Every structure is written in C-alpha cells, then in structure tokens.
mmCIF file of C-alpha atoms in Angstrom:
data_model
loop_
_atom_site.group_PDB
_atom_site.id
_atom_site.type_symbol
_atom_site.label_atom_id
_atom_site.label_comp_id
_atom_site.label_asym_id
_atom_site.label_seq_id
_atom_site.Cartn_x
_atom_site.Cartn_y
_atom_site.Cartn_z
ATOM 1 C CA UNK Z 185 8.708 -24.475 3.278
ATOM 2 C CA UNK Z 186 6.010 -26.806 4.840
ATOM 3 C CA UNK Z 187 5.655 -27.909 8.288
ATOM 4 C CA UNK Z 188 6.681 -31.685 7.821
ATOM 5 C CA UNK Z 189 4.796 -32.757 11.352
ATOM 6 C CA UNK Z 190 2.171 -30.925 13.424
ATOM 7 C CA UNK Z 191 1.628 -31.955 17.095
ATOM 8 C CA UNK Z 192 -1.829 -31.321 18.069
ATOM 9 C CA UNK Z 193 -1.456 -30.524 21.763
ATOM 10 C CA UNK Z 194 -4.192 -30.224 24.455
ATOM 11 C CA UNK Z 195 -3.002 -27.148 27.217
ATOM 12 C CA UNK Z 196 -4.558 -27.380 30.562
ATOM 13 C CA UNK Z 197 -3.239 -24.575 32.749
ATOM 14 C CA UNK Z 198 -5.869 -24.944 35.389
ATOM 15 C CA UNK Z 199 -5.205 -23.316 38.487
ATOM 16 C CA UNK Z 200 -2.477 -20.799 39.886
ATOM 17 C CA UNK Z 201 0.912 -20.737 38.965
ATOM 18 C CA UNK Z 202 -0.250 -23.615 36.431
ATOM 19 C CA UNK Z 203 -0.962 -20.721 34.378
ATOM 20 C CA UNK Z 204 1.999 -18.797 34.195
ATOM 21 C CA UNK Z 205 4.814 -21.885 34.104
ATOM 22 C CA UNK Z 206 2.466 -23.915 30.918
ATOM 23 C CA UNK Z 207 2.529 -20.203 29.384
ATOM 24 C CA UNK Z 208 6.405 -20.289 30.095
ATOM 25 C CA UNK Z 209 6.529 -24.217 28.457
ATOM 26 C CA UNK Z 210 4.435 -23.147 25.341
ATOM 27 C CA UNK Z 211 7.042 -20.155 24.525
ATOM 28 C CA UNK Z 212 10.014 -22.394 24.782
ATOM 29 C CA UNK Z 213 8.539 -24.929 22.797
ATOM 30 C CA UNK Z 214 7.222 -22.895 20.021
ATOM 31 C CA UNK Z 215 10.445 -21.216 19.767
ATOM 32 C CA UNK Z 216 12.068 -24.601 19.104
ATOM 33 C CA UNK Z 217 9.448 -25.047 16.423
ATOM 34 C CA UNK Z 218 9.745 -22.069 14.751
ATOM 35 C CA UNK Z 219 13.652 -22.606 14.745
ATOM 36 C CA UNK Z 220 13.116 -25.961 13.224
ATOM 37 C CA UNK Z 221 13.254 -25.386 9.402
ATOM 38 C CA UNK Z 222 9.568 -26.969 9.080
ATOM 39 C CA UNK Z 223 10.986 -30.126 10.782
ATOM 40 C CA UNK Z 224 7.637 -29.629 13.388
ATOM 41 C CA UNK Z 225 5.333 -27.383 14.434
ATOM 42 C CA UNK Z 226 2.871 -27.123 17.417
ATOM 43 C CA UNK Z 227 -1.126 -27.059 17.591
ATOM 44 C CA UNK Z 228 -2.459 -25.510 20.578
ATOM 45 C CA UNK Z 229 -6.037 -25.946 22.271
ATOM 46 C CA UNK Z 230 -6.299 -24.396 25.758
ATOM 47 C CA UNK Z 231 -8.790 -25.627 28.058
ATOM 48 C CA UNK Z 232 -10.151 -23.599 30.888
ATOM 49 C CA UNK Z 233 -10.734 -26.541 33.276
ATOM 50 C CA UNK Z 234 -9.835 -26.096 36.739
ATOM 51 C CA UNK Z 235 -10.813 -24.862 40.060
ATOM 52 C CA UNK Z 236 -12.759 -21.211 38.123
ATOM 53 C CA UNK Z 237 -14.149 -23.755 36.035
ATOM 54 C CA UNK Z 238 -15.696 -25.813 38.788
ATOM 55 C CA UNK Z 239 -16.722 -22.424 40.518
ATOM 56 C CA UNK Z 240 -18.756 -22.121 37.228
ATOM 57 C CA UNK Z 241 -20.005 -25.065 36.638
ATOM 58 C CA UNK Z 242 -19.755 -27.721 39.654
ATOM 59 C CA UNK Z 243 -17.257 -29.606 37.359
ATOM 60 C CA UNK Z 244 -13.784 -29.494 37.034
ATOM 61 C CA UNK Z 245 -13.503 -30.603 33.773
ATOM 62 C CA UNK Z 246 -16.832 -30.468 30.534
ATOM 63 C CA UNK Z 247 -18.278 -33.972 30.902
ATOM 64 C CA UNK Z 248 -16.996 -34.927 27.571
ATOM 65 C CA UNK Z 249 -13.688 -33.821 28.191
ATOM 66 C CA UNK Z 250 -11.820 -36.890 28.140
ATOM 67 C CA UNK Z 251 -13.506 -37.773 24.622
ATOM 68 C CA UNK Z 252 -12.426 -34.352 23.621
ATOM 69 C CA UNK Z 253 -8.810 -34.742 25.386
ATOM 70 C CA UNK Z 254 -8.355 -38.413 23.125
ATOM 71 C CA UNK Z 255 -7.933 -36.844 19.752
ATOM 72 C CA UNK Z 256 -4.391 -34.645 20.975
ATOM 73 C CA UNK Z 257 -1.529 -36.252 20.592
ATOM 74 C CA UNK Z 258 -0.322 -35.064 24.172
ATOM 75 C CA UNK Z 259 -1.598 -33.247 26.959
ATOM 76 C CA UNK Z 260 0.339 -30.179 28.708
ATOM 77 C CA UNK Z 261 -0.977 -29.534 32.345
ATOM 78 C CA UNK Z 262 0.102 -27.185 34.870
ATOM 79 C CA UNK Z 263 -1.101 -27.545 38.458
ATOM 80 C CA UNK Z 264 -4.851 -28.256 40.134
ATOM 81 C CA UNK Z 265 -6.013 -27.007 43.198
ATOM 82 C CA UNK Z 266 -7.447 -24.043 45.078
ATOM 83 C CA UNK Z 267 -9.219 -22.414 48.352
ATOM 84 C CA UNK Z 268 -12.650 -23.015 46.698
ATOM 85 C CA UNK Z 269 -12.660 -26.215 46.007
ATOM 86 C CA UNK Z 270 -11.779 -29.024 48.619
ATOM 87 C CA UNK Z 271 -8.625 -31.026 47.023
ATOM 88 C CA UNK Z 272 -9.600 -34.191 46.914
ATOM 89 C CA UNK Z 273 -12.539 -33.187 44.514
ATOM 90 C CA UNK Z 274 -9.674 -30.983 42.863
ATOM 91 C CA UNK Z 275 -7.493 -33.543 41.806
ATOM 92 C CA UNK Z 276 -9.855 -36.511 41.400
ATOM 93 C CA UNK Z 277 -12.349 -34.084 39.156
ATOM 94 C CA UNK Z 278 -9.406 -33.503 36.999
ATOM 95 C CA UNK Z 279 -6.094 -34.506 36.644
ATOM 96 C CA UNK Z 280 -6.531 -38.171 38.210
ATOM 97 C CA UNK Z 281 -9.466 -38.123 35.962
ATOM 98 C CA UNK Z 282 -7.207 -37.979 32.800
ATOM 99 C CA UNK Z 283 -4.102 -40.289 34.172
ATOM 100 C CA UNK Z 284 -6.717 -43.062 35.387
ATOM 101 C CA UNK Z 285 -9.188 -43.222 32.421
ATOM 102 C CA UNK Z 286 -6.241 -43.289 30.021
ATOM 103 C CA UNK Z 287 -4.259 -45.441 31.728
ATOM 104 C CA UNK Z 288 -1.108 -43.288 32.230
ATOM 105 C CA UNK Z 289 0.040 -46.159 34.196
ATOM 106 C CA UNK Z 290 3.865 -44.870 34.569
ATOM 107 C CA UNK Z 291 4.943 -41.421 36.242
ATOM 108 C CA UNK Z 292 8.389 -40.649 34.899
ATOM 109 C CA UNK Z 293 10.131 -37.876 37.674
ATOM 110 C CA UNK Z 294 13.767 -37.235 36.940
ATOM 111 C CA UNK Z 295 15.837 -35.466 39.428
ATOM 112 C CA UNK Z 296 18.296 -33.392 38.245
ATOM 113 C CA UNK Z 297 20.627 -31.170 40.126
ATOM 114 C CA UNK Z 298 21.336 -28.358 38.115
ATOM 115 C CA UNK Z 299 24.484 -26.163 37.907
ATOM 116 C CA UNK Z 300 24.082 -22.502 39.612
ATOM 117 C CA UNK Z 301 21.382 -23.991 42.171
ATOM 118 C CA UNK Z 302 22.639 -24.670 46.209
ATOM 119 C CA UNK Z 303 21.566 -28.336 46.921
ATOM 120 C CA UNK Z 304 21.002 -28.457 50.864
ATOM 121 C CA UNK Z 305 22.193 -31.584 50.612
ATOM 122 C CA UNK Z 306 26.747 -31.192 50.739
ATOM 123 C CA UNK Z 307 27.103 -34.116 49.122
ATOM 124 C CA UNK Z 308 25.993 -33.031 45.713
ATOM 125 C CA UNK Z 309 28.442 -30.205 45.614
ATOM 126 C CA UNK Z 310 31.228 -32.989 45.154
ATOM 127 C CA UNK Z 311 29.219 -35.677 43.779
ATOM 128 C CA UNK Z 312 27.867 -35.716 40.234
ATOM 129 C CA UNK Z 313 24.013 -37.192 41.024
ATOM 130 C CA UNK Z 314 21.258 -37.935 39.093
ATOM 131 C CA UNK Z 315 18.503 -40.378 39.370
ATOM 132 C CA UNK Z 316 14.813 -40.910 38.409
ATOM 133 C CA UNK Z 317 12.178 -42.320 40.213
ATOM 134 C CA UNK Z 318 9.641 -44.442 38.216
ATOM 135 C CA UNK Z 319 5.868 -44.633 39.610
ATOM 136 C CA UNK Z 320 3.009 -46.548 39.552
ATOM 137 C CA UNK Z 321 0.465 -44.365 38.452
ATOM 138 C CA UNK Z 322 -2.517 -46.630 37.664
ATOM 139 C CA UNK Z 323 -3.515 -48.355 41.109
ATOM 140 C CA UNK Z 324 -1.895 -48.983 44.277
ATOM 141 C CA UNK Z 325 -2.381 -46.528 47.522
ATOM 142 C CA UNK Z 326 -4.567 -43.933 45.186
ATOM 143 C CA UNK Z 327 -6.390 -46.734 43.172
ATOM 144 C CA UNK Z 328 -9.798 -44.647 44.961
ATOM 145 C CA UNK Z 329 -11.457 -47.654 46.092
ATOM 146 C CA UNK Z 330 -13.300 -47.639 49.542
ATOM 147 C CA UNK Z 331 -16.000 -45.130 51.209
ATOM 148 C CA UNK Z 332 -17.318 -43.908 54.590
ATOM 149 C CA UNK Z 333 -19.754 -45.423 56.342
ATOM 150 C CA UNK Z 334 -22.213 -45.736 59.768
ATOM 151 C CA UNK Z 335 -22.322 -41.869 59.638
ATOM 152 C CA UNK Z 336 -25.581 -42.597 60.888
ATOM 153 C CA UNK Z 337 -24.099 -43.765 64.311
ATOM 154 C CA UNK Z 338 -23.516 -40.015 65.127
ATOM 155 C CA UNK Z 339 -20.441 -37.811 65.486
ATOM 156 C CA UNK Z 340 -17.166 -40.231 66.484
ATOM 157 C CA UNK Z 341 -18.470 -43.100 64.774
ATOM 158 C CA UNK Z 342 -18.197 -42.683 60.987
ATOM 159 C CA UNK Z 343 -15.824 -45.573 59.083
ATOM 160 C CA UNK Z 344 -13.542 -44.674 56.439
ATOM 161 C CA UNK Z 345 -11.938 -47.472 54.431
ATOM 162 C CA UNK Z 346 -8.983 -46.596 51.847
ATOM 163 C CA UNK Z 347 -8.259 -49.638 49.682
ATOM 164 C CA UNK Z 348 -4.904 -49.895 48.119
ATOM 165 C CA UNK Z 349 -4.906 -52.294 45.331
ATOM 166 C CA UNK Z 350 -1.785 -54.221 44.093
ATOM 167 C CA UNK Z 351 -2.555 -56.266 40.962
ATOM 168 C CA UNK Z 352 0.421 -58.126 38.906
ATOM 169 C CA UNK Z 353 -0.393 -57.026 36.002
ATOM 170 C CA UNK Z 354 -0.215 -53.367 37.333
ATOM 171 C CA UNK Z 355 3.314 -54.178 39.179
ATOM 172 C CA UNK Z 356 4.440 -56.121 36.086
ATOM 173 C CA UNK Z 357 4.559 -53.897 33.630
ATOM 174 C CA UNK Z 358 5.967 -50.450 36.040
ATOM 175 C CA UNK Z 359 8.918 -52.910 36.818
ATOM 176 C CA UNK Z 360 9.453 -53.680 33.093
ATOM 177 C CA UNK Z 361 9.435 -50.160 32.197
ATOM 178 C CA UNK Z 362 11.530 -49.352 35.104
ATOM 179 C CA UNK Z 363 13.908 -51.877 34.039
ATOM 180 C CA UNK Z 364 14.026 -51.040 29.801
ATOM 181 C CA UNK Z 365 14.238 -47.722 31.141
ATOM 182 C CA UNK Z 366 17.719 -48.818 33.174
ATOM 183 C CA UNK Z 367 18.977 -50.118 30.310
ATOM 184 C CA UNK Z 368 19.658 -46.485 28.320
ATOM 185 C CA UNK Z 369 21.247 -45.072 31.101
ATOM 186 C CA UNK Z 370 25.016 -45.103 32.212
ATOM 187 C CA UNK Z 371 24.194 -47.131 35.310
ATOM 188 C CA UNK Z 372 22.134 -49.890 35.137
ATOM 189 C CA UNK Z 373 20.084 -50.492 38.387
ATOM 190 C CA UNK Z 374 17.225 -50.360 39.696
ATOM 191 C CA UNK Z 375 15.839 -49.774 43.285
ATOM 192 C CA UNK Z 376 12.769 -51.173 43.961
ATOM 193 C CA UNK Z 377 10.790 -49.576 47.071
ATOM 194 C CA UNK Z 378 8.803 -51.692 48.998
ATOM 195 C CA UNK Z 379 7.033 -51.941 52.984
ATOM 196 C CA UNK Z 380 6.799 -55.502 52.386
ATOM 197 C CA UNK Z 381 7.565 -55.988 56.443
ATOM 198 C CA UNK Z 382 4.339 -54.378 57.505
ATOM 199 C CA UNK Z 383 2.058 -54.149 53.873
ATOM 200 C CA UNK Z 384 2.344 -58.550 53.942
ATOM 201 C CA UNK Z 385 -0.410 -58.748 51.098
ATOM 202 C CA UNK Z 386 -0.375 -56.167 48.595
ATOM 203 C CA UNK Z 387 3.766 -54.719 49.163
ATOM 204 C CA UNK Z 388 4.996 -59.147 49.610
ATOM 205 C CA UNK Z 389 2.731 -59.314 45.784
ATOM 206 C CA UNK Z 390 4.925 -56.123 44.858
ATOM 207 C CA UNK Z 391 8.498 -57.877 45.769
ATOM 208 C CA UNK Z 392 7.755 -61.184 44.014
ATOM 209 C CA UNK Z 393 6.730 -59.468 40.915
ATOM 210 C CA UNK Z 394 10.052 -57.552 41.051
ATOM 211 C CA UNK Z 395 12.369 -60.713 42.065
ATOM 212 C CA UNK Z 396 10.110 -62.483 38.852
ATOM 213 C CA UNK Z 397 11.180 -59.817 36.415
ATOM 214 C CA UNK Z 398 14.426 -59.183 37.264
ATOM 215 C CA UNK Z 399 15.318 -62.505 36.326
ATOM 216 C CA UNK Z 400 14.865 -61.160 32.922
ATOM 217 C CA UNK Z 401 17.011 -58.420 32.775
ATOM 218 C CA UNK Z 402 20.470 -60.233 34.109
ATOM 219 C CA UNK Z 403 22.450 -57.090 33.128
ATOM 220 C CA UNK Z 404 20.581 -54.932 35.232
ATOM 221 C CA UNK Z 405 21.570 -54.604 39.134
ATOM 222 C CA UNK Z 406 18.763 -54.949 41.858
ATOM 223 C CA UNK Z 407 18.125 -54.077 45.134
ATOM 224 C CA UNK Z 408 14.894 -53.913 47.091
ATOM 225 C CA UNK Z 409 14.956 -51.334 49.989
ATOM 226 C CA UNK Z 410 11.515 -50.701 52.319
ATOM 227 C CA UNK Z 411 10.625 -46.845 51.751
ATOM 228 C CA UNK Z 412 11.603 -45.510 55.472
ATOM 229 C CA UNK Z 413 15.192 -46.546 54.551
ATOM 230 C CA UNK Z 414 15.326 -45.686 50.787
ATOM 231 C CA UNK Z 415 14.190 -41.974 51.950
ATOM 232 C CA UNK Z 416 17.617 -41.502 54.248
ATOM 233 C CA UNK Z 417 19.078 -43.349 51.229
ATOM 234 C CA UNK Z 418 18.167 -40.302 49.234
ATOM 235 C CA UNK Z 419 20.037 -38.469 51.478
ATOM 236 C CA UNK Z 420 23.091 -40.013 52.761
ATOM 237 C CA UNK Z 421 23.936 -42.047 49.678
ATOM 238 C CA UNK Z 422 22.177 -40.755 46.298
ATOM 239 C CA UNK Z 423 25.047 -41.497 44.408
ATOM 240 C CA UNK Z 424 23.793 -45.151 44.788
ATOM 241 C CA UNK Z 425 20.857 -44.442 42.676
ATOM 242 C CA UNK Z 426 19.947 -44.527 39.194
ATOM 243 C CA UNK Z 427 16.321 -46.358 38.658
ATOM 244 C CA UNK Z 428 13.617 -46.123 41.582
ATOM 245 C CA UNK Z 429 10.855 -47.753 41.169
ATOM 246 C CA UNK Z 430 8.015 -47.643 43.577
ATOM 247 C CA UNK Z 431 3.927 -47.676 44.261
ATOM 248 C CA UNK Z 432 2.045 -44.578 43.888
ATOM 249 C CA UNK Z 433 2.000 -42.883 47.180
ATOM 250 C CA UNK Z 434 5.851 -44.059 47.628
ATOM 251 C CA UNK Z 435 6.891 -42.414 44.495
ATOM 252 C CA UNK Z 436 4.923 -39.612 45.061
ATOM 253 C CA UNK Z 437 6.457 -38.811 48.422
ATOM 254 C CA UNK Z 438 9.814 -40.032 47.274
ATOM 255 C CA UNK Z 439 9.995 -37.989 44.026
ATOM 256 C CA UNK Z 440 9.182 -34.772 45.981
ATOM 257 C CA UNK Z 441 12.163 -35.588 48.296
ATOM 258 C CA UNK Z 442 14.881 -35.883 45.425
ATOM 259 C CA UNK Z 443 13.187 -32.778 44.321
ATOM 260 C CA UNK Z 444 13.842 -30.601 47.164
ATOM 261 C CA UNK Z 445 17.150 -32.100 47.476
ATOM 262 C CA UNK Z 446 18.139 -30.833 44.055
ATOM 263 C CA UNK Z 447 16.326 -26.980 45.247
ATOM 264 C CA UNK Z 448 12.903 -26.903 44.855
ATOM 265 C CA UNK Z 449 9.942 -28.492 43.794
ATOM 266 C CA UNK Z 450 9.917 -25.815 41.305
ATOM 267 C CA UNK Z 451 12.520 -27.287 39.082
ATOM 268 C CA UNK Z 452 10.472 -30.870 38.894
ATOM 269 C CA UNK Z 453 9.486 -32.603 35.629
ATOM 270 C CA UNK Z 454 6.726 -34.998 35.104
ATOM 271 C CA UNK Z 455 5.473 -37.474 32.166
ATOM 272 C CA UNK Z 456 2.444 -39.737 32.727
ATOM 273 C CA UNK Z 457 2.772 -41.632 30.020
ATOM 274 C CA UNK Z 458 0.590 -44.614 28.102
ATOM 275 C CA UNK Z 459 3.384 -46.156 27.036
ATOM 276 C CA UNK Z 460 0.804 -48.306 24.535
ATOM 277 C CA UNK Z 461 -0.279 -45.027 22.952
ATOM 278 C CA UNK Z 462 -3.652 -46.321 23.163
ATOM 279 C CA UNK Z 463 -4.801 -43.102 25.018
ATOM 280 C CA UNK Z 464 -2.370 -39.471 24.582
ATOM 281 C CA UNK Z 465 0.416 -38.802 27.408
ATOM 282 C CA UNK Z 466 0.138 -36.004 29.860
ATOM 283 C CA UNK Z 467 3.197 -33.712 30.720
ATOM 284 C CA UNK Z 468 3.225 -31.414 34.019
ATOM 285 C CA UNK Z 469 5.464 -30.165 36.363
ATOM 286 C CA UNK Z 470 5.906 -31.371 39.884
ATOM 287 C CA UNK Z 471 4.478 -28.637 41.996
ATOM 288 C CA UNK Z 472 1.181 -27.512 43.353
ATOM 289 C CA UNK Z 473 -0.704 -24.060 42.596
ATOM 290 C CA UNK Z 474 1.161 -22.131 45.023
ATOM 291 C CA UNK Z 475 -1.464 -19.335 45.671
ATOM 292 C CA UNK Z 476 0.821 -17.480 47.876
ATOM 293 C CA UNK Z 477 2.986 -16.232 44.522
ATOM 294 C CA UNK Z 478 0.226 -17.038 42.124
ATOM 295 C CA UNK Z 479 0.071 -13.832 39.810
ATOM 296 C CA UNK Z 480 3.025 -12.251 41.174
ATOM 297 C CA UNK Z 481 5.584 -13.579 38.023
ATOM 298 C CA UNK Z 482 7.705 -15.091 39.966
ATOM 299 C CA UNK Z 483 7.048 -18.409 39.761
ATOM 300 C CA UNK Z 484 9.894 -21.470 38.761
ATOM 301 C CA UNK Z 485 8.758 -22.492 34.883
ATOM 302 C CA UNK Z 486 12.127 -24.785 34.863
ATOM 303 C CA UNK Z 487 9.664 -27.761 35.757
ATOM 304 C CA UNK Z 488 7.174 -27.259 33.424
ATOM 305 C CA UNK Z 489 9.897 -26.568 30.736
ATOM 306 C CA UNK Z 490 11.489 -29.753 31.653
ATOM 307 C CA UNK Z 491 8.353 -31.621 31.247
ATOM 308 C CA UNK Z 492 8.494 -30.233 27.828
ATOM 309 C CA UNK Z 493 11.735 -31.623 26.816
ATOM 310 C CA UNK Z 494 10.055 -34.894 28.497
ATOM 311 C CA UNK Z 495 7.281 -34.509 26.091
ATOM 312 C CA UNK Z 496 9.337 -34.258 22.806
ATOM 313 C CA UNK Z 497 11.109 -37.544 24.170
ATOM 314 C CA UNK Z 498 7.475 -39.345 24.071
ATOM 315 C CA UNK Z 499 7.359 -37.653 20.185
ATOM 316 C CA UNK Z 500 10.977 -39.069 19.492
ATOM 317 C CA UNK Z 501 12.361 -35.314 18.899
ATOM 318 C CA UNK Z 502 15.500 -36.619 21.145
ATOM 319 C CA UNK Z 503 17.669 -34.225 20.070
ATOM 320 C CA UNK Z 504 15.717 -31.382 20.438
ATOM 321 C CA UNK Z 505 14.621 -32.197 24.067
ATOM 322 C CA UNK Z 506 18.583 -32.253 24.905
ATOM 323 C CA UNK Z 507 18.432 -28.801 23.890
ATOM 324 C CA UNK Z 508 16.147 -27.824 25.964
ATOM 325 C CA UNK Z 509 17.703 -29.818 28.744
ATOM 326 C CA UNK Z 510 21.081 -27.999 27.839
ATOM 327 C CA UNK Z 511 19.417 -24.569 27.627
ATOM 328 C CA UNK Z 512 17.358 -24.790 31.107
ATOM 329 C CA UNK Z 513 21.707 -25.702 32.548
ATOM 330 C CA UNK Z 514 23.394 -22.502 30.539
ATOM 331 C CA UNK Z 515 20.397 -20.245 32.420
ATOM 332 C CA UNK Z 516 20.847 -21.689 36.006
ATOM 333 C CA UNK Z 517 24.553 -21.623 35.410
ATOM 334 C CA UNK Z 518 24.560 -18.427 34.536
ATOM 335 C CA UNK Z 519 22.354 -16.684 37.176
ATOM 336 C CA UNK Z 520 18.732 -16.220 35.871
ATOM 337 C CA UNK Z 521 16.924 -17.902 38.743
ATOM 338 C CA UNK Z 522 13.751 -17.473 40.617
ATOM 339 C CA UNK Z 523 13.385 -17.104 44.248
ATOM 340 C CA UNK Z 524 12.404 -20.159 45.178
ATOM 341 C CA UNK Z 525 16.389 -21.375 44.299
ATOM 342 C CA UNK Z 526 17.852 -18.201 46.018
ATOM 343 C CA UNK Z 527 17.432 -15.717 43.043
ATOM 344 C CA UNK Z 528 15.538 -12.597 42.215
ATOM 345 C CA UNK Z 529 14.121 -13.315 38.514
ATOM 346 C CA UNK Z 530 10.915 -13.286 37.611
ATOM 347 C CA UNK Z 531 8.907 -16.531 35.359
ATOM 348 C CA UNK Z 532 8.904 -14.307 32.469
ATOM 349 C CA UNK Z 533 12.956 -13.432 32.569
ATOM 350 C CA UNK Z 534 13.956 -17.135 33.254
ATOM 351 C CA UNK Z 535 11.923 -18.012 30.327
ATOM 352 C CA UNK Z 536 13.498 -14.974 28.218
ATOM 353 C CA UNK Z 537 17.038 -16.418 29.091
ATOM 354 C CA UNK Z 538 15.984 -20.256 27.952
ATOM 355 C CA UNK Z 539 14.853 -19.506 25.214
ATOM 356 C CA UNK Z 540 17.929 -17.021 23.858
ATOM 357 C CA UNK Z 541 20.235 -20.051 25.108
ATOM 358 C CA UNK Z 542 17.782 -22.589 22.659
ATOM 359 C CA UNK Z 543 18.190 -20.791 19.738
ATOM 360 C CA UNK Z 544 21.749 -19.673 20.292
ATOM 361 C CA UNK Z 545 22.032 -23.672 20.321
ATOM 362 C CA UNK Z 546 20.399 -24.180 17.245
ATOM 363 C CA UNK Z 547 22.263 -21.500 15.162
ATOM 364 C CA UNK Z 548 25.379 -23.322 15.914
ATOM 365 C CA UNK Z 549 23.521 -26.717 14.919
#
C-alpha cells in the first residue's frame, strides 16, 4: 500500500540534550507513521547547525539555510546554546534567525500537568488545571533593535539601548489568535498580560489593541492583569486560567513558570507557528541544552514529544496528536519518568514506554 501523504521535515538538533530529546521525537513519530496504514509518512533532513557548527565555521547556521529550511513543510528543533559560543550570538545566529525571518509570529506553550508527576504547587493535586500561554513571537521586548555606543569614552561610559517595539499590527493579530484559539477550548477566556502602569507607550498600545478586539469576540471572557500580578496568579489561582496572552519577554518568563509548576521545564512543548503558511512552522521543546546531563541519557524527551503532537495539529493529523498526548499520560502515570520529575529512567526508556503505549492505542483503533 502507498504512503497517501509525505511530510518533508527539516530536524535541527543543535546543541546538547537537543540531540537526544529530537532523536526521542523522531522515534515516536515515525512509529505513528509506520502504524498508520499508509495514511502518512515522514521525510527526514538533519541539519548539523548549532554551537559545533559555529565552532567550525563562525556561523551557526550555512548562509543559505533559511532558503534551504523554506522548502520543509515543518521544522523540528531541539535546543541552542553552549560554553563556546556567547548566547546571544547562539540564539540570534540560529533559532531567532528562523522564527523572525519567517515570521513565526505566535509561540503556542501549553501547560499541562500530567498524572504520576508531583506539582510543587498543592493546589493542582485537587484541582484539575490546564492553561496555555500564547506569545508574541515576532517583535516586542526581543524585536533586536538598538546598539552600544560612546565605547570610545573609556571603561564606565559605554551606552546600550534595547528597543522594544509594539506595532498594532503585531498585537492585532497575537490577540486574534489568542482569542480563535479560546474559542475550541472548554473555557473561553483569555488573560491578557500587560505593564501598561509603567511601559505608558508601547504596553498602553498593547491594552487598546486588546480592549479593540475583544469587542469582537463577545462570547469570550476578558481580563487584563499587569505581569507582576498574573505571575502570583499562576500560583495562587491557576484554575482561573485558560488563554494567556502576552509580549515576548512576558510569555517567555511566564510560560517557564507554568512549566515548573507542572514539574519541570523538561515536560514543555512549543509551536512557533506562521499561521499564514507563507513560511514552514518550527516545533521545539521548552528547555535549554542542559550541558550538565548532556550525553548522560537521561534527559526529559516528554517536551520535545509534545511538540510533536503540536506539530501534527499544524498538519491537521488531530487525532493522531491525541494519541500521542494520551500515550506521553499512560507513561507518567505509570512510572517511567526521568529525574528531573523525581524518577530514575533514562531518555531512551521513557521513549521505549511512549511509544509501546502509541501503538497499543492504535491496535485498539
């Protein structure tokens, strides 16, 4: 029988545990393929990009790359960053590369507390939670304008001007999404962060835009919270939650909160998304390179296996994303978990145990 759709997928494992959790994402994933009677199949291209790359060459990425990356129909990243290379040239030279030239304008972050895994927060042991935040991912606090200057003045003396840019179009369109995005879910809100009180240009441009749109969407419930109070929000009343939306550094930060508060950055999913197709998405999980564990197998690969349930969402394999959303539950429920959520298995076991709960789930389709 023939494969009725191929998905031609660009895999950037880049730098330290990066490496081991995409490797993790790719088995899963081809599993479900190959368990698929011919309903899909995966194309893989890995692409050695990262910090050994830049030790090699002085780039992180082949100076065509992005041409290259814009014939894939999605991208699959795992983490950027290490000792040899300062990190702002890490993550500028590569992966904000990708999400700013092709416009992967929103950052989708669930957080998902998953059964099996202690939540330091007591709430969630009585209280069924789950939220996602929804981020800017094109401009605002990491839009990359401004410089240093009047180094010439001596040592004390340079300037350094970060720019944050706020445009309506930009704020527009993440609260639209943010809102559509409300309306599949079983609560309809959303939570827009703001710092509107001290930020009176860019942050007051932010909360006009959102008061604007939500006039639109009269079955969705609003509330606009400034970011110092939304973060003890996360923790002494999550149940509140359903939609966040918020700039780019906000989101960032905030997203890595609900993270730990479900058990560890390590179980974090991640879609940049075009949502105009014009350019391919890019799927990743939360975390950083961790070089303390890098090579050691024991690395979390539940993020970077979420993020590919994320990515067959993008492709409109629903169905078969909620599989692997169900199968990453039955292995945390049932014990297989790294150390970073209190266990002793290694990447390579987890991933054994997701994918035996996959296909046991799609024999008894």
């Amino acid at each position: 029988m023939g494969v009725t759709q191929t998905f031609d997928i660009a895999s950037i494992p880049a730098d330290g545990i990066g490496k081991e959790v995409v490797a993790a994402g790719r088995r899963v994933l081809d599993a479900l393929a190959d368990n698929s009677s011919g309903k899909f199949a995966f194309n893989w291209t890995e692409f050695p990009w990262g910090s050994e790359y830049y030790e090699q060459t002085g780039q992180m990425m082949a100076a065509d790359g992005l041409e290259t990356l814009k014939g894939f129909d999605a991208i699959y990243f795992g983490a950027v960053g290490w000792k040899n290379v300062p990190d702002h040239i890490s993550l500028w030279g590569l992966r904000l590369n990708i999400t700013q030239n092709f416009d992967q304008w929103a950052n989708v972050r669930p957080v998902r507390f998953l059964p099996g895994i202690q939540s330091p927060l007591r709430k969630a042991d009585t209280t069924e939670l789950d939220w996602v935040v929804v981020r800017e991912n094109s401009e605002g606090e990491y839009a990359g304008l401004g410089g240093r200057n009047l180094s010439g003045r001596g040592p004390g003396n340079e300037v350094a001007l970060q720019t944050a840019l706020f445009t309506e179009k930009g704020c527009e369109r993440i609260m639209r999404f943010a809102f559509d995005l409300a309306r599949t879910r079983t609560v309809r809100k959303v939570s827009s962060v703001t710092k509107s009180n001290a930020q009176q240009y860019g942050m007051v441009l932010w909360d006009e835009t959102f008061n604007r749109v939500s006039g639109d969407y009269p079955d969705v419930d609003t509330e606009s919270v400034l970011v110092d109070a939304m973060s003890a929000k996360f923790v002494l009343r999550p149940e509140d939650l359903s939609v966040v939306v918020a700039s780019n550094l906000n989101a960032d930060i905030l997203s890595d909160l609900g993270s730990a508060l479900a058990g560890s950055l390590g179980l974090a999913a991640s879609a940049n998304l075009n949502p105009e197709r014009r350019f391919p998405s890019m799927f990743e999980p939360v975390h950083g390179t961790a070089p303390d564990i890098a090579g050691k197998g024991i690395s979390n690969p539940i993020g970077a296996i979420a993020s590919a349930a994320l990515m067959l969402d993008h492709f409109g394999l629903h169905e078969e994303a909620r599989l692997i959303e169900a199968a990453i539950e039955q292995t945390t429920a049932a014990g297989h978990l790294t150390q970073d959520v209190g266990g002793n298995t290694g990447t390579e076991a987890v991933t054994d145990a997701v994918v035996e709960a996959l296909v046991r789930s799609l024999a008894a389709v």
